[in-house]
mmCIF file of C-alpha atoms in Angstrom:
data_model
loop_
_atom_site.group_PDB
_atom_site.id
_atom_site.type_symbol
_atom_site.label_atom_id
_atom_site.label_comp_id
_atom_site.label_asym_id
_atom_site.label_seq_id
_atom_site.Cartn_x
_atom_site.Cartn_y
_atom_site.Cartn_z
ATOM 1 C CA ALA A 1 1.653 -15.485 -7.857
ATOM 2 C CA TRP A 2 3.561 -13.228 -10.240
ATOM 3 C CA VAL A 3 7.057 -14.146 -9.035
ATOM 4 C CA SER A 4 8.868 -17.281 -7.856
ATOM 5 C CA ASP A 5 11.971 -17.831 -5.764
ATOM 6 C CA GLU A 6 15.165 -19.724 -6.621
ATOM 7 C CA ASP A 7 13.384 -23.065 -6.157
ATOM 8 C CA ASP A 8 10.527 -22.051 -8.513
ATOM 9 C CA VAL A 9 8.164 -21.844 -5.547
ATOM 10 C CA PRO A 10 5.559 -19.067 -5.958
ATOM 11 C CA LEU A 11 6.083 -16.136 -3.588
ATOM 12 C CA ILE A 12 2.778 -15.007 -2.166
ATOM 13 C CA GLU A 13 1.630 -12.895 0.765
ATOM 14 C CA SER A 14 3.986 -13.051 3.747
ATOM 15 C CA LYS A 15 6.760 -14.903 1.905
ATOM 16 C CA LEU A 16 6.927 -12.204 -0.764
ATOM 17 C CA GLU A 17 6.882 -9.487 1.895
ATOM 18 C CA ALA A 18 9.732 -11.185 3.751
ATOM 19 C CA ARG A 19 11.852 -11.233 0.587
ATOM 20 C CA TYR A 20 11.145 -7.535 0.133
ATOM 21 C CA ASP A 21 12.124 -6.816 3.736
ATOM 22 C CA PHE A 22 15.329 -8.805 3.231
ATOM 23 C CA THR A 23 16.176 -6.499 0.316
ATOM 24 C CA LEU A 24 15.775 -3.531 2.656
ATOM 25 C CA VAL A 25 18.122 -5.185 5.155
ATOM 26 C CA LYS A 26 20.764 -5.617 2.435
ATOM 27 C CA LEU A 27 20.388 -1.977 1.396
ATOM 28 C CA LEU A 28 20.713 -0.741 4.976
ATOM 29 C CA GLN A 29 23.693 -3.011 5.522
ATOM 30 C CA ALA A 30 25.454 -1.518 2.499
ATOM 31 C CA TRP A 31 24.422 2.018 3.459
ATOM 32 C CA HIS A 32 25.929 1.765 6.940
ATOM 33 C CA SER A 33 29.111 0.041 5.785
ATOM 34 C CA PRO A 34 32.375 2.032 5.917
ATOM 35 C CA TRP A 35 33.586 3.926 2.865
ATOM 36 C CA SER A 36 35.453 1.952 0.231
ATOM 37 C CA VAL A 37 36.668 2.563 -3.296
ATOM 38 C CA ASP A 38 33.831 0.426 -4.662
ATOM 39 C CA SER A 39 31.127 2.282 -2.702
ATOM 40 C CA HIS A 40 32.601 5.768 -3.320
ATOM 41 C CA LYS A 41 29.936 6.820 -5.843
ATOM 42 C CA SER A 42 27.099 5.990 -3.443
ATOM 43 C CA PHE A 43 28.182 8.754 -1.046
ATOM 44 C CA GLN A 44 26.905 12.325 -1.237
ATOM 45 C CA PRO A 45 28.890 14.907 -3.275
ATOM 46 C CA GLN A 46 30.319 16.618 -0.174
ATOM 47 C CA PHE A 47 31.705 13.326 1.095
ATOM 48 C CA ARG A 48 33.263 12.474 -2.273
ATOM 49 C CA HIS A 49 34.773 15.951 -2.482
ATOM 50 C CA ALA A 50 36.330 15.524 0.981
ATOM 51 C CA VAL A 51 37.928 12.219 -0.060
ATOM 52 C CA LYS A 52 39.209 13.804 -3.273
ATOM 53 C CA THR A 53 40.718 16.688 -1.301
ATOM 54 C CA MET A 54 42.487 14.276 1.064
ATOM 55 C CA LEU A 55 43.902 12.377 -1.916
ATOM 56 C CA LEU A 56 45.250 15.603 -3.442
ATOM 57 C CA VAL A 57 46.859 16.606 -0.141
ATOM 58 C CA ALA A 58 48.376 13.140 0.234
ATOM 59 C CA ARG A 59 49.837 13.321 -3.267
ATOM 60 C CA ARG A 60 51.412 16.700 -2.612
ATOM 61 C CA GLN A 61 52.917 15.395 0.606
ATOM 62 C CA HIS A 62 54.122 12.229 -1.183
ATOM 63 C CA LEU A 63 51.985 10.001 1.017
ATOM 64 C CA PRO A 64 50.478 6.712 -0.181
ATOM 65 C CA ASN A 65 46.798 6.594 -1.080
ATOM 66 C CA ASP A 66 46.292 3.736 1.357
ATOM 67 C CA ILE A 67 46.485 6.224 4.230
ATOM 68 C CA VAL A 68 43.561 8.210 2.806
ATOM 69 C CA HIS A 69 41.602 5.031 2.164
ATOM 70 C CA HIS A 70 42.099 4.006 5.788
ATOM 71 C CA VAL A 71 41.102 7.424 7.181
ATOM 72 C CA ALA A 72 38.012 7.689 4.952
ATOM 73 C CA LYS A 73 36.612 4.495 6.481
ATOM 74 C CA PHE A 74 36.210 6.331 9.795
ATOM 75 C CA LEU A 75 34.231 9.212 8.294
ATOM 76 C CA PRO A 76 30.496 8.660 8.887
ATOM 77 C CA ARG A 77 28.155 8.963 5.946
ATOM 78 C CA THR A 78 26.016 11.332 8.023
ATOM 79 C CA ALA A 79 28.853 13.847 8.386
ATOM 80 C CA TRP A 80 27.330 15.822 5.497
ATOM 81 C CA PRO A 81 23.673 16.340 4.539
ATOM 82 C CA ASP A 82 22.375 14.201 1.701
ATOM 83 C CA TYR A 83 20.025 15.842 -0.802
ATOM 84 C CA ARG A 84 18.704 12.378 -1.744
ATOM 85 C CA ALA A 85 17.235 11.843 1.737
ATOM 86 C CA CYS A 86 13.530 12.475 2.176
ATOM 87 C CA CYS A 87 11.269 12.975 5.144
ATOM 88 C CA TRP A 88 9.239 9.845 5.898
ATOM 89 C CA CYS A 89 6.039 11.820 6.353
ATOM 90 C CA ASP A 90 3.507 10.685 3.714
ATOM 91 C CA ASP A 91 2.882 14.244 2.546
ATOM 92 C CA CYS A 92 6.601 14.828 1.999
ATOM 93 C CA ILE A 93 6.978 11.520 0.150
ATOM 94 C CA ILE A 94 4.125 12.430 -2.207
ATOM 95 C CA ASP A 95 5.523 15.922 -2.851
ATOM 96 C CA ASN A 96 8.994 14.539 -3.499
ATOM 97 C CA SER A 97 7.647 11.880 -5.873
ATOM 98 C CA MET A 98 5.666 14.448 -7.830
ATOM 99 C CA SER A 99 8.732 16.678 -8.122
ATOM 100 C CA LEU A 100 10.866 13.801 -9.428
ATOM 101 C CA MET A 101 8.179 12.873 -11.959
ATOM 102 C CA GLN A 102 8.040 16.444 -13.252
ATOM 103 C CA GLN A 103 11.821 16.581 -13.595
ATOM 104 C CA LYS A 104 11.783 13.315 -15.506
ATOM 105 C CA LEU A 105 9.089 14.558 -17.887
ATOM 106 C CA VAL A 106 10.839 17.824 -18.772
ATOM 107 C CA GLY A 107 14.304 16.251 -18.927
ATOM 108 C CA ASP A 108 17.602 17.687 -17.711
ATOM 109 C CA ILE A 109 16.991 21.164 -19.121
ATOM 110 C CA ILE A 110 15.727 22.664 -15.885
ATOM 111 C CA PHE A 111 16.997 19.963 -13.554
ATOM 112 C CA GLN A 112 18.845 21.295 -10.546
ATOM 113 C CA THR A 113 20.306 19.433 -7.637
ATOM 114 C CA PRO A 114 17.909 20.005 -4.716
ATOM 115 C CA LYS A 115 19.190 21.615 -1.567
ATOM 116 C CA SER A 116 20.128 19.345 1.279
ATOM 117 C CA ILE A 117 17.728 19.356 4.207
ATOM 118 C CA LEU A 118 18.800 18.433 7.701
ATOM 119 C CA LEU A 119 16.599 15.534 8.745
ATOM 120 C CA LYS A 120 16.377 14.109 12.242
ATOM 121 C CA PRO A 121 16.441 10.315 12.600
ATOM 122 C CA CYS A 122 14.018 8.434 14.800
ATOM 123 C CA ALA A 123 15.506 8.307 18.289
ATOM 124 C CA VAL A 124 14.749 4.580 18.596
ATOM 125 C CA CYS A 125 15.527 2.910 15.261
ATOM 126 C CA GLN A 126 17.838 5.573 13.738
ATOM 127 C CA VAL A 127 16.418 4.711 10.305
ATOM 128 C CA ALA A 128 13.271 6.780 9.779
ATOM 129 C CA LEU A 129 13.971 10.452 9.000
ATOM 130 C CA TYR A 130 11.753 13.464 9.643
ATOM 131 C CA LYS A 131 11.965 17.200 9.026
ATOM 132 C CA ASN A 132 10.677 18.081 12.455
ATOM 133 C CA SER A 133 8.894 16.683 15.492
ATOM 134 C CA GLU A 134 5.497 17.551 14.005
ATOM 135 C CA HIS A 135 6.052 15.219 11.060
ATOM 136 C CA ALA A 136 7.381 12.527 13.385
ATOM 137 C CA LYS A 137 4.261 12.693 15.560
ATOM 138 C CA LYS A 138 2.070 12.589 12.470
ATOM 139 C CA GLU A 139 3.563 9.249 11.424
ATOM 140 C CA ALA A 140 4.062 7.834 14.930
ATOM 141 C CA GLY A 141 1.040 5.529 14.729
ATOM 142 C CA SER A 142 2.169 3.620 11.629
ATOM 143 C CA HIS A 143 5.899 3.779 12.367
ATOM 144 C CA ARG A 144 5.499 2.378 15.873
ATOM 145 C CA LYS A 145 4.464 -0.999 14.412
ATOM 146 C CA VAL A 146 7.815 -1.509 12.702
ATOM 147 C CA CYS A 147 10.190 0.731 14.670
ATOM 148 C CA ASN A 148 13.400 -0.998 15.821
ATOM 149 C CA ARG A 149 12.354 -4.284 14.227
ATOM 150 C CA PRO A 150 14.006 -5.577 11.075
ATOM 151 C CA PRO A 151 14.259 -4.122 8.542
ATOM 152 C CA PHE A 152 13.644 -0.814 10.347
ATOM 153 C CA ARG A 153 16.754 -0.829 12.487
ATOM 154 C CA ILE A 154 20.471 -0.557 11.818
ATOM 155 C CA PRO A 155 21.608 -4.078 10.822
ATOM 156 C CA GLY A 156 23.471 -5.930 13.557
ATOM 157 C CA GLN A 157 24.877 -9.407 14.160
ATOM 158 C CA GLU A 158 21.544 -11.155 13.597
ATOM 159 C CA GLU A 159 21.092 -9.546 10.192
ATOM 160 C CA GLU A 160 24.716 -10.256 9.322
ATOM 161 C CA TYR A 161 24.272 -13.952 10.128
ATOM 162 C CA LEU A 162 21.133 -14.112 7.974
ATOM 163 C CA CYS A 163 22.840 -12.403 5.026
ATOM 164 C CA LYS A 164 25.843 -14.723 5.233
ATOM 165 C CA ALA A 165 23.581 -17.782 5.298
ATOM 166 C CA VAL A 166 21.664 -16.590 2.235
ATOM 167 C CA GLU A 167 24.848 -15.639 0.365
ATOM 168 C CA ALA A 168 26.318 -19.072 1.133
ATOM 169 C CA SER A 169 23.273 -20.745 -0.384
ATOM 170 C CA PHE A 170 23.650 -18.682 -3.550
ATOM 171 C CA ARG A 171 27.223 -19.988 -3.830
ATOM 172 C CA GLY A 172 25.847 -23.514 -3.791
ATOM 173 C CA ASP A 173 26.554 -24.330 -0.161
ATOM 174 C CA PRO A 174 23.734 -26.327 1.479
ATOM 175 C CA LEU A 175 21.670 -24.543 4.092
ATOM 176 C CA ALA A 176 22.369 -25.948 7.532
ATOM 177 C CA PRO A 177 19.255 -27.267 9.302
ATOM 178 C CA ILE A 178 18.046 -25.128 12.176
ATOM 179 C CA ASP A 179 15.943 -26.032 15.183
ATOM 180 C CA VAL A 180 12.682 -24.124 15.308
ATOM 181 C CA ASP A 181 9.427 -24.141 17.169
ATOM 182 C CA LEU A 182 7.063 -25.657 14.645
ATOM 183 C CA HIS A 183 4.134 -23.897 16.272
ATOM 184 C CA ASP A 184 5.684 -20.563 15.311
ATOM 185 C CA LEU A 185 5.593 -21.580 11.656
ATOM 186 C CA LEU A 186 1.873 -22.297 11.849
ATOM 187 C CA ASP A 187 1.086 -18.572 12.210
ATOM 188 C CA GLY A 188 -0.781 -19.145 15.442
ATOM 189 C CA GLU A 189 -2.803 -22.144 14.256
ATOM 190 C CA GLU A 190 -3.256 -24.936 16.780
ATOM 191 C CA SER A 191 -2.007 -28.380 15.870
ATOM 192 C CA ASP A 192 -4.157 -31.488 16.235
ATOM 193 C CA GLU A 193 -1.224 -33.279 17.817
ATOM 194 C CA ASP A 194 0.091 -32.258 21.209
ATOM 195 C CA ASP A 195 3.582 -33.614 20.633
ATOM 196 C CA TRP A 196 5.796 -33.662 17.557
ATOM 197 C CA GLU A 197 7.847 -36.825 17.585
ATOM 198 C CA SER A 198 10.373 -38.229 15.194
ATOM 199 C CA ILE A 199 9.490 -41.465 13.463
ATOM 200 C CA HIS A 200 12.939 -42.937 13.938
ATOM 201 C CA SER A 201 13.734 -41.812 17.468
ATOM 202 C CA ASP A 202 11.750 -40.632 20.463
ATOM 203 C CA ASP A 203 14.633 -38.440 21.618
ATOM 204 C CA GLU A 204 15.408 -36.781 18.298
ATOM 205 C CA GLU A 205 14.392 -33.118 18.101
ATOM 206 C CA ASP A 206 12.415 -31.751 15.174
ATOM 207 C CA VAL A 207 14.683 -30.208 12.590
ATOM 208 C CA TYR A 208 13.492 -27.721 10.010
ATOM 209 C CA HIS A 209 15.331 -27.889 6.668
ATOM 210 C CA PRO A 210 14.719 -24.442 5.178
ATOM 211 C CA THR A 211 14.846 -23.119 1.684
ATOM 212 C CA VAL A 212 16.202 -19.612 1.219
ATOM 213 C CA THR A 213 12.700 -18.162 1.295
ATOM 214 C CA ASN A 214 11.734 -20.096 4.433
ATOM 215 C CA LEU A 215 14.955 -19.056 6.148
ATOM 216 C CA ILE A 216 14.267 -15.389 5.402
ATOM 217 C CA TYR A 217 10.610 -15.623 6.386
ATOM 218 C CA ASP A 218 11.417 -17.416 9.635
ATOM 219 C CA PHE A 219 13.854 -14.655 10.605
ATOM 220 C CA PHE A 220 11.367 -11.825 10.026
ATOM 221 C CA TYR A 221 8.521 -13.761 11.591
ATOM 222 C CA ARG A 222 10.485 -14.246 14.807
ATOM 223 C CA LYS A 223 12.039 -10.770 14.941
ATOM 224 C CA ALA A 224 9.253 -8.584 13.563
ATOM 225 C CA TYR A 225 5.977 -10.003 12.332
ATOM 226 C CA LYS A 226 5.118 -12.064 15.412
ATOM 227 C CA SER A 227 5.624 -9.149 17.813
ATOM 228 C CA GLN A 228 3.488 -6.691 15.879
ATOM 229 C CA LEU A 229 -0.061 -6.185 17.029
ATOM 230 C CA ILE A 230 -1.264 -6.700 13.482
ATOM 231 C CA GLN A 231 1.101 -8.996 11.625
ATOM 232 C CA ASP A 232 1.976 -6.570 8.884
ATOM 233 C CA SER A 233 5.416 -6.587 7.321
ATOM 234 C CA ALA A 234 7.322 -3.379 6.786
ATOM 235 C CA PHE A 235 6.057 -3.329 3.192
ATOM 236 C CA GLN A 236 2.432 -3.092 4.318
ATOM 237 C CA ALA A 237 2.975 -0.817 7.297
ATOM 238 C CA MET A 238 4.608 1.853 5.132
ATOM 239 C CA TYR A 239 1.239 2.401 3.444
ATOM 240 C CA THR A 240 -0.944 2.141 6.557
ATOM 241 C CA ARG A 241 -2.308 5.328 8.064
ATOM 242 C CA ASP A 242 -4.247 5.591 11.295
ATOM 243 C CA GLU A 243 -7.864 6.557 10.870
#
């Protein structure tokens, strides 16, 4: 293993993939959050220009900036095209990567802001973006494995609960034990024992005391990996093409 978690436990295979997918959840959560002063620079130039214009108008009308800040929170990020967005088709990703590499090699001398392209989101998950229906059909086989499963869906209450639990652990708060089906954590392996019983009490239920990594992995295993035909995480599926 080339990386370890907060408890110095090596991250390998599915545990490492789950941590990667959790990073994607955090990015999507921030991306779909309302506008704020702190996140202003992450918005596209047209959005920032609109906020600046509203602030100038408010100043001329002797209105407080708080009014503009409140209104800007209701403006969706998708109101203007974003030149940073890229079609999820493999061919488009390769072309875009090559273009960025060339710009980096030659420096800022000939660098120009690319034109914004209107991309259509996947009708199911609203995360994947495509130039047209042809590109969407081309990637349908690989995208179907992860579509509308975390992290390829707009974060909701389940993702919010997971993020809060992880953030609480980073603050030093102990992770609360959660009840789980131990058979789920065996990745489909059959146990030699038919019943799991507590040593101290016959009525006590099994309680799983997770680390941060186990908590994250358990979430993605239940919500995504287990339901996929081939238990690939989003990290693997992005690079899987149908024969």
